[in-house]
Coordinates of C-alpha atoms in Angstrom, one line a residue:
Chain A
X1 CA 64.6 86.1 -125.8
X2 CA 63.2 82.7 -125.1
X3 CA 63.7 82.4 -121.4
X4 CA 60.3 81.2 -120.7
X5 CA 60.6 78.3 -123.2
X6 CA 63.5 77.0 -121.1
X7 CA 61.5 77.2 -117.9
X8 CA 60.1 73.7 -117.9
X9 CA 63.7 72.3 -118.1
X10 CA 64.7 73.9 -114.9
X11 CA 64.0 72.0 -111.6
X12 CA 63.2 75.0 -109.4
X13 CA 62.1 78.6 -109.1
X14 CA 65.4 79.6 -110.6
X15 CA 63.7 79.2 -113.9
X16 CA 62.2 82.7 -113.5
X17 CA 65.6 84.2 -112.8
X18 CA 67.7 82.9 -115.7
X19 CA 69.5 86.2 -116.2
X20 CA 71.4 85.4 -113.0
X21 CA 73.5 82.3 -113.6
X22 CA 73.9 79.8 -110.8
X23 CA 77.2 79.8 -108.7
X24 CA 78.4 76.5 -110.1
X25 CA 77.9 77.8 -113.7
X26 CA 79.8 81.0 -112.9
X27 CA 82.7 79.0 -111.3
X28 CA 82.8 76.6 -114.2
X29 CA 83.0 79.5 -116.7
X30 CA 85.8 81.2 -114.6
X31 CA 87.8 78.0 -114.4
X32 CA 87.4 77.4 -118.1
X33 CA 88.6 80.9 -119.0
X34 CA 91.5 80.7 -116.6
X35 CA 92.5 77.3 -118.1
X36 CA 92.6 78.9 -121.5
X37 CA 94.4 82.0 -120.6
X38 CA 96.9 81.2 -117.8
X39 CA 99.3 79.5 -120.2
X40 CA 99.3 82.6 -122.4
X41 CA 100.0 84.7 -119.4
X42 CA 102.9 82.4 -118.4
X43 CA 104.4 82.7 -121.8
X44 CA 104.4 86.4 -121.5
X45 CA 105.7 86.3 -117.9
X46 CA 108.7 84.1 -118.8
X47 CA 109.7 86.4 -121.6
X48 CA 111.0 88.7 -118.8
X49 CA 112.6 86.1 -116.5
X50 CA 116.3 86.2 -115.6
X51 CA 116.5 82.4 -115.4
X52 CA 117.4 80.9 -118.8
X53 CA 117.5 77.1 -118.2
X54 CA 114.2 76.1 -116.6
X55 CA 110.7 77.6 -116.0
X56 CA 110.9 78.3 -112.3
X57 CA 107.9 79.9 -110.6
X58 CA 107.9 82.6 -109.5
X59 CA 110.7 83.9 -111.8
X60 CA 113.8 84.8 -109.7
X61 CA 114.1 88.2 -111.3
X62 CA 112.9 90.3 -114.3
X63 CA 114.8 91.7 -117.2
X64 CA 114.4 93.1 -120.7
X65 CA 117.7 91.7 -122.0
X66 CA 116.0 88.9 -124.0
X67 CA 114.3 91.4 -126.2
X68 CA 117.6 93.0 -127.2
X69 CA 119.1 89.5 -127.9
X70 CA 116.1 88.6 -130.1
X71 CA 116.5 91.9 -132.0
X72 CA 120.1 90.9 -132.8
X73 CA 119.4 87.3 -133.9
X74 CA 119.5 87.0 -137.6
X75 CA 118.0 83.5 -137.7
X76 CA 114.8 84.5 -135.9
X77 CA 114.1 87.4 -138.3
X78 CA 114.7 85.3 -141.4
X79 CA 112.3 82.7 -140.0
X80 CA 109.7 85.4 -139.2
X81 CA 110.1 86.8 -142.7
X82 CA 109.8 83.4 -144.4
X83 CA 106.6 82.6 -142.4
X84 CA 105.0 85.9 -143.3
X85 CA 106.0 85.5 -146.9
X86 CA 104.7 82.0 -147.1
X87 CA 101.4 82.9 -145.3
X88 CA 100.8 85.9 -147.5
X89 CA 101.4 84.3 -150.8
X90 CA 99.5 81.0 -150.0
X91 CA 96.6 83.0 -148.6
X92 CA 96.5 85.1 -151.8
X93 CA 96.5 82.0 -153.9
X94 CA 93.9 80.4 -151.6
X95 CA 91.5 83.4 -151.9
X96 CA 91.6 83.3 -155.7
X97 CA 91.3 79.6 -156.1
X98 CA 88.9 79.0 -153.2
X99 CA 86.5 81.8 -154.4
X100 CA 86.6 80.6 -158.0
X101 CA 86.0 77.0 -156.9
X102 CA 83.1 78.0 -154.7
X103 CA 81.5 80.1 -157.5
X104 CA 81.9 77.3 -160.0
X105 CA 80.6 74.5 -157.8
X106 CA 77.8 76.6 -156.4
X107 CA 76.5 77.6 -159.8
X108 CA 77.0 74.5 -161.9
X109 CA 75.2 71.2 -161.6
X110 CA 76.9 68.3 -163.2
X111 CA 77.6 64.6 -162.8
X112 CA 80.4 64.0 -160.3
X113 CA 79.9 67.4 -158.5
X114 CA 79.7 65.8 -155.1
X115 CA 83.0 63.9 -155.7
X116 CA 84.8 67.1 -156.7
X117 CA 83.5 68.9 -153.7
X118 CA 84.9 66.1 -151.5
X119 CA 88.2 66.2 -153.3
X120 CA 88.5 69.9 -152.6
X121 CA 87.8 69.5 -148.9
X122 CA 90.0 66.5 -148.6
X123 CA 93.4 68.3 -147.9
X124 CA 92.0 69.7 -144.7
X125 CA 90.2 66.6 -143.6
X126 CA 93.3 64.4 -144.0
X127 CA 95.9 64.2 -141.3
X128 CA 98.7 66.7 -142.0
X129 CA 101.2 63.9 -142.0
X130 CA 99.5 62.3 -145.0
X131 CA 99.3 65.5 -146.9
X132 CA 103.0 66.2 -146.1
X133 CA 104.3 62.8 -147.2
X134 CA 102.2 62.7 -150.3
X135 CA 103.2 66.2 -151.4
X136 CA 106.9 65.4 -150.6
X137 CA 106.8 62.3 -152.8
X138 CA 104.9 64.2 -155.5
X139 CA 107.6 66.9 -155.6
X140 CA 110.1 64.1 -155.8
X141 CA 108.4 62.4 -158.7
X142 CA 108.0 65.6 -160.7
X143 CA 111.5 66.7 -159.8
X144 CA 110.7 70.0 -158.1
X145 CA 113.5 71.0 -155.7
X146 CA 112.4 72.1 -152.2
X147 CA 112.2 75.9 -151.9
X148 CA 109.9 78.6 -150.5
X149 CA 107.6 77.8 -153.4
X150 CA 107.1 74.2 -152.4
X151 CA 106.0 75.3 -148.9
X152 CA 103.7 77.9 -150.5
X153 CA 102.1 75.3 -152.8
X154 CA 101.6 72.9 -149.9
X155 CA 100.0 75.5 -147.7
X156 CA 97.7 76.7 -150.5
X157 CA 96.2 73.2 -150.8
X158 CA 94.6 73.4 -147.3
X159 CA 94.3 77.2 -147.1
X160 CA 92.1 77.1 -150.2
X161 CA 89.6 74.8 -148.4
X162 CA 88.8 77.4 -145.6
X163 CA 88.2 80.1 -148.2
X164 CA 86.1 77.7 -150.3
X165 CA 84.0 76.7 -147.2
X166 CA 83.4 80.3 -146.2
X167 CA 82.4 81.5 -149.6
X168 CA 80.2 78.6 -150.4
X169 CA 78.3 79.1 -147.1
X170 CA 77.8 82.7 -148.0
X171 CA 76.6 81.9 -151.5
X172 CA 74.1 79.4 -150.2
X173 CA 72.6 82.1 -148.0
X174 CA 72.4 84.7 -150.8
X175 CA 69.4 84.9 -153.1
X176 CA 70.6 83.9 -156.6
X177 CA 68.0 86.3 -157.9
X178 CA 70.1 89.3 -156.8
X179 CA 72.5 88.7 -159.7
X180 CA 69.6 88.6 -162.1
X181 CA 68.1 91.7 -160.5
X182 CA 71.3 93.6 -160.9
X183 CA 71.5 92.7 -164.6
X184 CA 67.8 93.5 -164.9
X185 CA 68.5 97.0 -163.6
X186 CA 71.1 97.6 -166.3
X187 CA 74.4 96.5 -164.8
X188 CA 76.6 94.4 -167.0
X189 CA 78.6 91.4 -165.8
X190 CA 81.5 93.6 -164.7
X191 CA 79.4 96.0 -162.7
X192 CA 77.3 93.2 -161.2
X193 CA 80.5 91.6 -160.0
X194 CA 81.9 94.7 -158.3
X195 CA 78.7 96.3 -157.0
X196 CA 76.8 93.1 -156.0
X197 CA 78.7 89.9 -155.8
X198 CA 82.0 91.2 -154.3
X199 CA 80.3 93.2 -151.5
X200 CA 78.2 90.3 -150.6
X201 CA 81.1 87.8 -150.6
X202 CA 83.6 90.3 -149.2
X203 CA 83.4 89.6 -145.5
X204 CA 83.3 85.8 -146.2
X205 CA 86.4 86.1 -148.3
X206 CA 88.1 88.2 -145.7
X207 CA 87.2 85.8 -142.9
X208 CA 88.4 82.8 -144.9
X209 CA 91.6 84.7 -145.8
X210 CA 92.3 85.5 -142.1
X211 CA 91.8 81.9 -141.2
X212 CA 94.0 80.7 -144.1
X213 CA 96.7 83.1 -143.0
X214 CA 96.6 81.8 -139.4
X215 CA 96.6 78.2 -140.6
X216 CA 99.6 78.7 -142.8
X217 CA 101.5 80.8 -140.2
X218 CA 101.6 78.2 -137.5
X219 CA 101.7 75.0 -139.7
X220 CA 104.4 72.6 -138.7
X221 CA 103.8 69.1 -140.0
X222 CA 103.3 69.7 -143.7
X223 CA 106.0 72.3 -143.6
X224 CA 108.5 69.8 -142.1
X225 CA 108.0 67.4 -145.0
X226 CA 108.1 70.0 -147.8
X227 CA 110.5 72.7 -146.6
X228 CA 114.0 71.2 -147.2
X229 CA 116.5 73.5 -145.6
X230 CA 114.1 76.3 -145.0
X231 CA 113.1 77.3 -141.5
X232 CA 109.7 78.8 -140.8
X233 CA 108.9 80.4 -137.5
X234 CA 107.0 77.4 -136.0
X235 CA 109.8 75.1 -137.0
X236 CA 112.4 77.4 -135.6
X237 CA 110.5 77.5 -132.2
X238 CA 110.2 73.7 -132.2
X239 CA 114.0 73.2 -132.7
X240 CA 114.7 76.0 -130.2
X241 CA 112.7 74.2 -127.5
X242 CA 114.4 70.9 -128.1
X243 CA 117.9 72.5 -127.5
X244 CA 117.4 74.4 -124.3
X245 CA 119.7 77.4 -124.3
X246 CA 118.5 80.9 -123.7
X247 CA 114.9 79.6 -123.3
X248 CA 113.2 83.0 -122.8
X249 CA 114.1 83.9 -126.4
X250 CA 111.3 81.6 -127.5
X251 CA 108.9 83.3 -125.2
X252 CA 109.9 86.7 -126.5
X253 CA 109.1 85.5 -130.1
X254 CA 105.8 84.1 -128.8
X255 CA 104.9 87.5 -127.3
X256 CA 105.8 89.1 -130.6
X257 CA 103.5 86.7 -132.5
X258 CA 100.6 87.2 -130.0
X259 CA 100.9 91.0 -130.6
X260 CA 101.0 90.5 -134.4
X261 CA 98.0 88.1 -134.6
X262 CA 95.9 90.4 -132.4
X263 CA 95.8 93.0 -135.2
X264 CA 94.0 90.8 -137.8
X265 CA 91.7 89.3 -135.2
X266 CA 90.5 92.7 -134.0
X267 CA 90.2 94.0 -137.5
X268 CA 88.2 90.9 -138.6
X269 CA 85.7 91.3 -135.7
X270 CA 85.5 95.0 -136.5
X271 CA 84.6 94.6 -140.2
X272 CA 82.2 91.7 -139.5
X273 CA 80.5 93.3 -136.5
X274 CA 77.3 94.2 -138.4
X275 CA 77.1 91.3 -140.8
X276 CA 75.0 88.8 -138.8
X277 CA 72.1 89.5 -141.1
X278 CA 73.8 90.7 -144.2
X279 CA 73.5 87.3 -145.9
X280 CA 69.8 87.0 -145.3
X281 CA 67.9 87.1 -148.6
X282 CA 64.9 89.3 -148.5
X283 CA 62.6 86.5 -147.4
Chain B
X1 CA 46.6 100.5 -180.2
X2 CA 50.3 99.9 -180.1
X3 CA 51.7 96.4 -179.5
X4 CA 54.1 96.5 -176.6
X5 CA 55.3 92.9 -176.7
X6 CA 55.0 90.2 -179.2
X7 CA 56.2 86.6 -178.8
X8 CA 56.3 84.5 -181.9
X9 CA 56.8 80.7 -182.0
X10 CA 58.8 80.6 -178.7
X11 CA 60.1 77.1 -177.9
X12 CA 62.3 76.1 -174.9
X13 CA 63.4 72.7 -173.9
X14 CA 65.2 71.5 -170.8
X15 CA 66.6 68.1 -171.8
X16 CA 63.5 66.0 -172.6
X17 CA 61.0 68.4 -171.0
X18 CA 59.3 71.1 -173.1
X19 CA 59.1 74.1 -170.8
X20 CA 57.6 76.3 -173.5
X21 CA 55.8 74.9 -176.6
X22 CA 55.2 77.2 -179.5
X23 CA 54.2 80.3 -177.5
X24 CA 52.6 83.1 -179.5
X25 CA 51.1 86.2 -177.7
X26 CA 50.7 89.9 -178.2
X27 CA 50.4 92.4 -175.3
X28 CA 49.1 95.9 -176.0
X29 CA 50.7 99.0 -174.6
X30 CA 49.4 99.9 -171.2
X31 CA 47.7 96.5 -170.7
X32 CA 47.6 94.5 -167.5
X33 CA 48.4 91.1 -168.8
X34 CA 48.5 88.0 -166.6
X35 CA 50.2 84.7 -167.2
X36 CA 48.2 82.2 -165.2
X37 CA 48.7 78.5 -164.7
X38 CA 49.5 75.8 -162.2
X39 CA 53.1 75.5 -161.0
X40 CA 55.4 74.0 -163.6
X41 CA 53.2 75.2 -166.5
X42 CA 55.9 77.4 -168.0
X43 CA 54.6 80.8 -167.0
X44 CA 57.7 81.8 -165.1
X45 CA 60.0 80.5 -167.8
X46 CA 58.0 82.6 -170.3
X47 CA 58.6 85.7 -168.1
X48 CA 62.4 84.9 -167.9
X49 CA 62.4 84.6 -171.7
X50 CA 60.9 88.1 -172.0
X51 CA 63.4 89.5 -169.4
X52 CA 66.3 87.9 -171.2
X53 CA 67.4 85.5 -168.4
X54 CA 66.5 82.5 -170.5
X55 CA 67.3 82.2 -174.2
X56 CA 64.6 80.4 -176.1
X57 CA 65.6 77.6 -178.5
X58 CA 63.5 79.1 -181.3
X59 CA 61.3 82.1 -181.8
X60 CA 61.4 85.9 -181.6
X61 CA 60.8 88.4 -178.9
X62 CA 59.6 91.7 -180.1
X63 CA 59.4 94.9 -177.9
X64 CA 57.6 97.9 -179.5
X65 CA 58.4 96.6 -183.0
X66 CA 62.1 95.9 -182.2
X67 CA 63.5 92.4 -182.2
X68 CA 65.2 92.0 -178.8
X69 CA 65.9 88.3 -179.0
X70 CA 69.7 88.7 -179.0
X71 CA 69.8 91.7 -176.6
X72 CA 71.2 90.8 -173.1
X73 CA 68.9 91.5 -170.1
X74 CA 70.9 94.6 -169.0
X75 CA 70.1 96.3 -172.3
X76 CA 66.4 95.4 -172.5
X77 CA 63.9 98.0 -171.7
X78 CA 62.0 95.8 -169.3
X79 CA 62.3 95.4 -165.5
X80 CA 61.4 92.6 -163.2
X81 CA 59.9 92.4 -159.8
X82 CA 61.2 89.1 -158.4
X83 CA 59.2 86.6 -156.4
X84 CA 61.6 86.9 -153.4
X85 CA 62.1 90.6 -154.3
X86 CA 65.9 90.0 -154.7
X87 CA 66.7 93.3 -152.8
X88 CA 70.5 93.8 -152.4
X89 CA 71.0 92.9 -148.8
X90 CA 74.2 95.0 -148.3
X91 CA 72.5 98.2 -149.5
X92 CA 69.9 100.4 -147.7
X93 CA 66.5 101.2 -149.3
X94 CA 67.8 104.4 -151.0
X95 CA 70.8 102.6 -152.5
X96 CA 68.7 99.8 -153.7
X97 CA 66.3 102.2 -155.4
X98 CA 69.1 104.3 -156.8
X99 CA 71.0 101.3 -158.2
X100 CA 69.9 101.6 -161.8
X101 CA 70.4 105.4 -161.8
X102 CA 73.9 104.9 -160.5
X103 CA 74.6 102.4 -163.3
X104 CA 73.2 104.8 -165.9
X105 CA 75.4 107.6 -164.4
X106 CA 72.5 110.0 -164.0
X107 CA 73.6 113.2 -162.2
X108 CA 73.3 113.2 -158.4
X109 CA 70.8 116.1 -158.2
X110 CA 68.5 114.4 -160.7
X111 CA 68.9 111.1 -158.8
X112 CA 67.8 112.7 -155.5
X113 CA 64.7 114.2 -157.2
X114 CA 63.7 110.9 -158.8
X115 CA 64.2 109.0 -155.6
X116 CA 62.2 111.5 -153.6
X117 CA 59.3 111.2 -156.1
X118 CA 59.3 107.4 -156.2
X119 CA 59.5 107.1 -152.4
X120 CA 56.4 109.2 -152.1
X121 CA 54.6 107.1 -154.7
X122 CA 55.2 103.8 -152.9
X123 CA 54.8 105.4 -149.5
X124 CA 58.3 104.6 -148.2
X125 CA 59.2 108.1 -147.1
X126 CA 61.4 108.0 -144.1
X127 CA 62.7 104.5 -144.7
X128 CA 65.7 105.5 -146.9
X129 CA 68.4 104.4 -144.5
X130 CA 66.9 101.0 -143.5
X131 CA 68.5 97.8 -144.7
X132 CA 66.1 95.2 -146.4
X133 CA 66.4 93.0 -143.3
X134 CA 64.9 95.7 -141.2
X135 CA 61.7 95.9 -143.3
X136 CA 58.4 94.0 -143.3
X137 CA 57.3 91.8 -146.2
X138 CA 55.0 94.5 -147.6
X139 CA 57.7 97.2 -147.3
X140 CA 60.3 95.0 -149.2
X141 CA 57.7 94.5 -151.9
X142 CA 57.4 98.3 -152.2
X143 CA 61.2 98.7 -152.4
X144 CA 61.3 96.1 -155.2
X145 CA 58.5 98.0 -157.0
X146 CA 60.2 101.3 -156.6
X147 CA 63.6 100.0 -157.7
X148 CA 62.0 98.8 -161.0
X149 CA 59.6 101.7 -161.5
X150 CA 62.3 104.4 -161.1
X151 CA 63.6 103.3 -164.5
X152 CA 60.3 104.0 -166.1
X153 CA 60.5 100.8 -168.1
X154 CA 58.2 100.2 -171.1
X155 CA 57.2 96.9 -169.7
X156 CA 57.2 95.7 -166.1
X157 CA 57.4 92.0 -165.4
X158 CA 56.1 90.8 -162.1
X159 CA 56.8 87.2 -160.9
X160 CA 54.2 86.2 -158.3
X161 CA 55.0 89.4 -156.5
X162 CA 52.4 89.0 -153.8
X163 CA 53.0 85.3 -153.1
X164 CA 54.8 85.8 -149.9
X165 CA 52.3 88.2 -148.3
X166 CA 49.4 87.4 -146.1
X167 CA 45.8 87.6 -147.4
X168 CA 44.9 91.1 -146.0
X169 CA 48.2 92.7 -147.3
X170 CA 47.8 90.9 -150.6
X171 CA 44.4 92.4 -151.2
X172 CA 45.7 95.8 -150.3
X173 CA 48.7 95.5 -152.6
X174 CA 46.5 94.3 -155.4
X175 CA 44.7 97.6 -155.3
X176 CA 47.9 99.6 -155.0
X177 CA 49.5 97.7 -157.9
X178 CA 46.5 98.4 -160.1
X179 CA 46.7 102.1 -159.2
X180 CA 50.4 102.3 -159.9
X181 CA 49.9 100.7 -163.3
X182 CA 47.2 103.3 -164.1
X183 CA 49.4 106.1 -162.8
X184 CA 52.6 105.1 -164.7
X185 CA 50.7 103.7 -167.7
X186 CA 53.2 100.9 -168.0
X187 CA 52.5 97.5 -169.5
X188 CA 52.3 95.0 -166.7
X189 CA 53.0 91.3 -167.3
X190 CA 52.0 89.5 -164.2
X191 CA 52.8 85.9 -163.4
X192 CA 50.5 84.2 -160.9
X193 CA 49.0 80.9 -160.0
X194 CA 46.2 82.6 -158.1
X195 CA 43.2 82.8 -160.4
X196 CA 41.3 85.2 -158.1
X197 CA 44.2 87.6 -158.4
X198 CA 44.5 87.3 -162.1
X199 CA 40.7 87.6 -162.7
X200 CA 40.3 90.7 -160.5
X201 CA 43.4 92.7 -161.8
X202 CA 44.0 91.7 -165.4
X203 CA 42.8 93.2 -168.7
X204 CA 43.6 89.9 -170.4
X205 CA 44.9 86.6 -169.2
X206 CA 46.9 83.8 -170.9
X207 CA 46.2 80.4 -169.3
X208 CA 49.3 78.2 -169.3
X209 CA 49.3 74.4 -169.1
X210 CA 52.3 72.1 -169.6
X211 CA 54.2 74.7 -171.6
X212 CA 51.4 75.6 -173.9
X213 CA 48.9 78.5 -173.9
X214 CA 45.4 77.1 -173.6
X215 CA 43.6 80.4 -174.1
X216 CA 44.2 84.2 -174.2
X217 CA 41.2 86.2 -173.4
X218 CA 39.6 88.8 -171.1
X219 CA 38.7 87.5 -167.5
X220 CA 35.1 87.6 -168.5
X221 CA 35.5 85.4 -171.5
X222 CA 37.9 83.1 -169.7
X223 CA 35.2 82.4 -167.1
X224 CA 32.2 82.4 -169.3
X225 CA 33.6 81.0 -172.6
X226 CA 36.4 78.6 -171.7
X227 CA 37.8 77.1 -174.9
X228 CA 39.2 73.9 -173.4
X229 CA 38.3 71.5 -170.6
X230 CA 41.5 72.5 -168.8
X231 CA 40.5 76.2 -168.7
X232 CA 37.0 75.5 -167.7
X233 CA 38.2 73.2 -164.9
X234 CA 41.1 75.5 -163.8
X235 CA 39.1 78.7 -163.5
X236 CA 36.5 78.8 -160.8
X237 CA 34.1 75.9 -160.1
X238 CA 32.7 74.1 -163.0
X239 CA 31.0 70.8 -164.0
X240 CA 32.3 69.1 -167.1
X241 CA 30.1 66.7 -169.0
X242 CA 32.0 64.6 -171.5
X243 CA 30.6 63.9 -175.0
X244 CA 29.6 60.2 -174.2
X245 CA 27.6 61.3 -171.2
X246 CA 26.1 64.3 -173.0
X247 CA 24.8 62.0 -175.8
X248 CA 23.5 59.4 -173.4
X249 CA 21.7 61.6 -170.9
X250 CA 20.9 64.8 -172.9
X251 CA 21.1 63.7 -176.6
X252 CA 23.6 66.5 -177.0
X253 CA 26.4 66.3 -179.6
X254 CA 29.4 67.8 -177.7
X255 CA 31.2 67.9 -174.4
X256 CA 30.3 71.0 -172.4
X257 CA 31.0 72.8 -169.2
X258 CA 28.5 74.4 -166.9
X259 CA 29.0 76.9 -164.1
X260 CA 27.3 76.2 -160.8
X261 CA 25.3 79.5 -160.7
X262 CA 23.4 78.4 -163.9
X263 CA 22.0 75.2 -162.4
X264 CA 18.5 75.5 -161.0
X265 CA 17.5 73.2 -158.2
X266 CA 13.9 71.9 -158.1
X267 CA 12.8 74.6 -160.5
X268 CA 9.2 74.4 -161.7
X269 CA 9.9 76.2 -165.0
X270 CA 10.9 74.6 -168.3
X271 CA 14.5 74.3 -169.1
X272 CA 16.5 72.7 -171.9
X273 CA 18.4 70.2 -169.8
X274 CA 16.9 68.2 -167.0
X275 CA 18.2 65.5 -164.8
X276 CA 17.6 64.0 -161.3
X277 CA 20.6 63.6 -159.0
X278 CA 21.4 62.9 -155.3
X279 CA 23.2 65.3 -152.9
X280 CA 26.5 63.7 -152.2
X281 CA 28.3 66.6 -150.4
X282 CA 27.4 70.0 -148.9
X283 CA 29.9 72.7 -148.1
X284 CA 28.8 75.8 -146.2
X285 CA 30.4 79.0 -147.7
X286 CA 28.8 81.7 -145.7
X287 CA 26.4 83.4 -148.0
X288 CA 25.7 80.2 -150.0
X289 CA 26.0 76.5 -149.9
X290 CA 28.2 74.6 -152.4
X291 CA 26.4 71.3 -153.2
X292 CA 27.9 68.3 -155.0
X293 CA 25.3 66.2 -156.9
X294 CA 25.8 62.7 -158.2
X295 CA 24.1 60.3 -160.5
X296 CA 25.6 57.0 -161.7
X297 CA 28.1 58.7 -164.0
X298 CA 27.7 62.4 -163.7
X299 CA 29.0 64.8 -161.1
X300 CA 27.5 68.3 -161.0
X301 CA 28.3 71.2 -158.6
X302 CA 25.8 73.9 -157.9
X303 CA 25.4 76.8 -155.5
X304 CA 22.3 77.2 -153.3
X305 CA 21.6 80.7 -152.0
X306 CA 19.0 80.3 -149.1
X307 CA 16.1 82.7 -149.6
X308 CA 13.1 83.1 -147.4
X309 CA 10.7 81.6 -150.0
X310 CA 12.7 78.5 -150.8
X311 CA 13.4 75.6 -148.5
X312 CA 15.8 72.8 -149.5
X313 CA 16.4 69.6 -147.6
X314 CA 20.2 69.4 -147.5
X315 CA 20.4 65.9 -146.1
X316 CA 22.9 63.7 -148.0
X317 CA 21.1 61.4 -150.5
X318 CA 18.2 63.7 -151.0
X319 CA 17.0 63.5 -154.7
X320 CA 16.7 66.8 -156.5
X321 CA 15.7 67.9 -160.0
X322 CA 18.5 69.8 -161.7
X323 CA 17.9 71.9 -164.8
X324 CA 19.7 74.5 -166.9
X325 CA 19.5 76.2 -170.2
X326 CA 21.4 75.7 -173.4
X327 CA 22.5 79.4 -173.6
X328 CA 24.4 78.9 -170.3
X329 CA 26.6 76.0 -171.3
X330 CA 29.9 76.2 -173.1
X331 CA 30.9 73.6 -175.7
X332 CA 34.4 72.3 -175.2
X333 CA 36.9 71.0 -177.9
X334 CA 37.9 67.5 -177.1

């Protein structure tokens, strides 16, 4: 790559040996990675501890009993189910609305376009507490009782933004002529959508959808304001930590979530592995 | 001769701006027809009207005797080669080329045969599996051509197809395009702002200016018999003498244009027009010099080809006698 271009920035002969990082850089990188991953490791470790009141290091003993307790706890599974349900439905809504909004705002040019773009992005730019309070009072004004659907609607407001952003970015990098080219070659609107537009936007929609799912799945603040009596998984964990009994149960649930979230992350990196240049127009 | 394309009274406005103003033209079957003009002159809009991507406000588009004005682009028997090629980035070369065959549901065996044939024609054999991002500019150009030609369209529209290529490649592709056109005997409608390109390739040229067609003619007539001052000025190098100056200096009743190669410098023969002027600029062009002469009100450009028997003092300010004949000037409509 451009190693030589960086040469003049380096103070010594090391400039010619950039493939080999300096010791301090290596150390810094290692410390950074440890800082990020030790807490994760600890969470997994304490899922197996025999001590249930405090996080004592090293754990006095190891056991699998917390896993069997978790399996029998009805409240955990209903929280997991609710979280997945909310995340799936709000992600689905976000994909449809975000993609449509991106397509509309990318193609059209009209007075007030900038303002509408800003309004779409606003829910994710605002602090969650503002979104939460305003949605809560809005539900109150309109008279919608709190339910799973109020959580879903609330999550969809900010999930839509990440899909919108991903799709708009992809559209900007795609030559608008490819749609005309497709029609020129005999494809009608329907065929053009399925053969050309969708494959080009597919990975962007997928990445946006993954992000939306993750955002919804661990959302606490907006959910607190709009959930009523419902308990999603993050809210369950929060309340469990405040009342310390059988602490390792929380850790077991955390391990479970880590395993679950790994699947979409690995899948997303698998499907997007070759797409670094896919958006490039032919120029 | 069959008329391939006929545009009648095409008008197109964008808000207050007239993009196309009463366009009338006829293109013959098998002709290489260029739309030439500066950027913003309406030539690309005209192409999009023919392709069906733009709907004109008024007028009729006629393809081989059939009114196609209301037929959508995917049902028109024309194909376009886009300026940025518009290859499908998620498909490899073969899938790009096969796209229209797939849409038309042509049997697989026949598809393979057609693809094989067109790949040989555009010299892209062995590149079937490459993605557009893995090709050079010239290769992308060939894919775009192959993708359009595989349809055997009656009319092929080309929107500045060589604009993104470097000079050497452009000259090479000009020859190849011309050969392809002869081989397929398809009508080419070619948009360009490069007059050299239009002159060297076209059978006829339409000169666009501010949404209007100034002149439709053969390259030879466009150069030697320009009808308007715009055409005379836009094509090649020319000196334009307005009517007032023509009257004052030459007692001539009309504005006229004059090509540099027809001006004699310090000639000792008799010519119809004579004037004395000073050298105000000299540009060396390799095989000749381009010299700008000035008098009080006139500016004249001439070429000087150094020959062994003629010596010319090229110092700025040198006075020279310029002369030319009446048969070599072109009268211009005001």
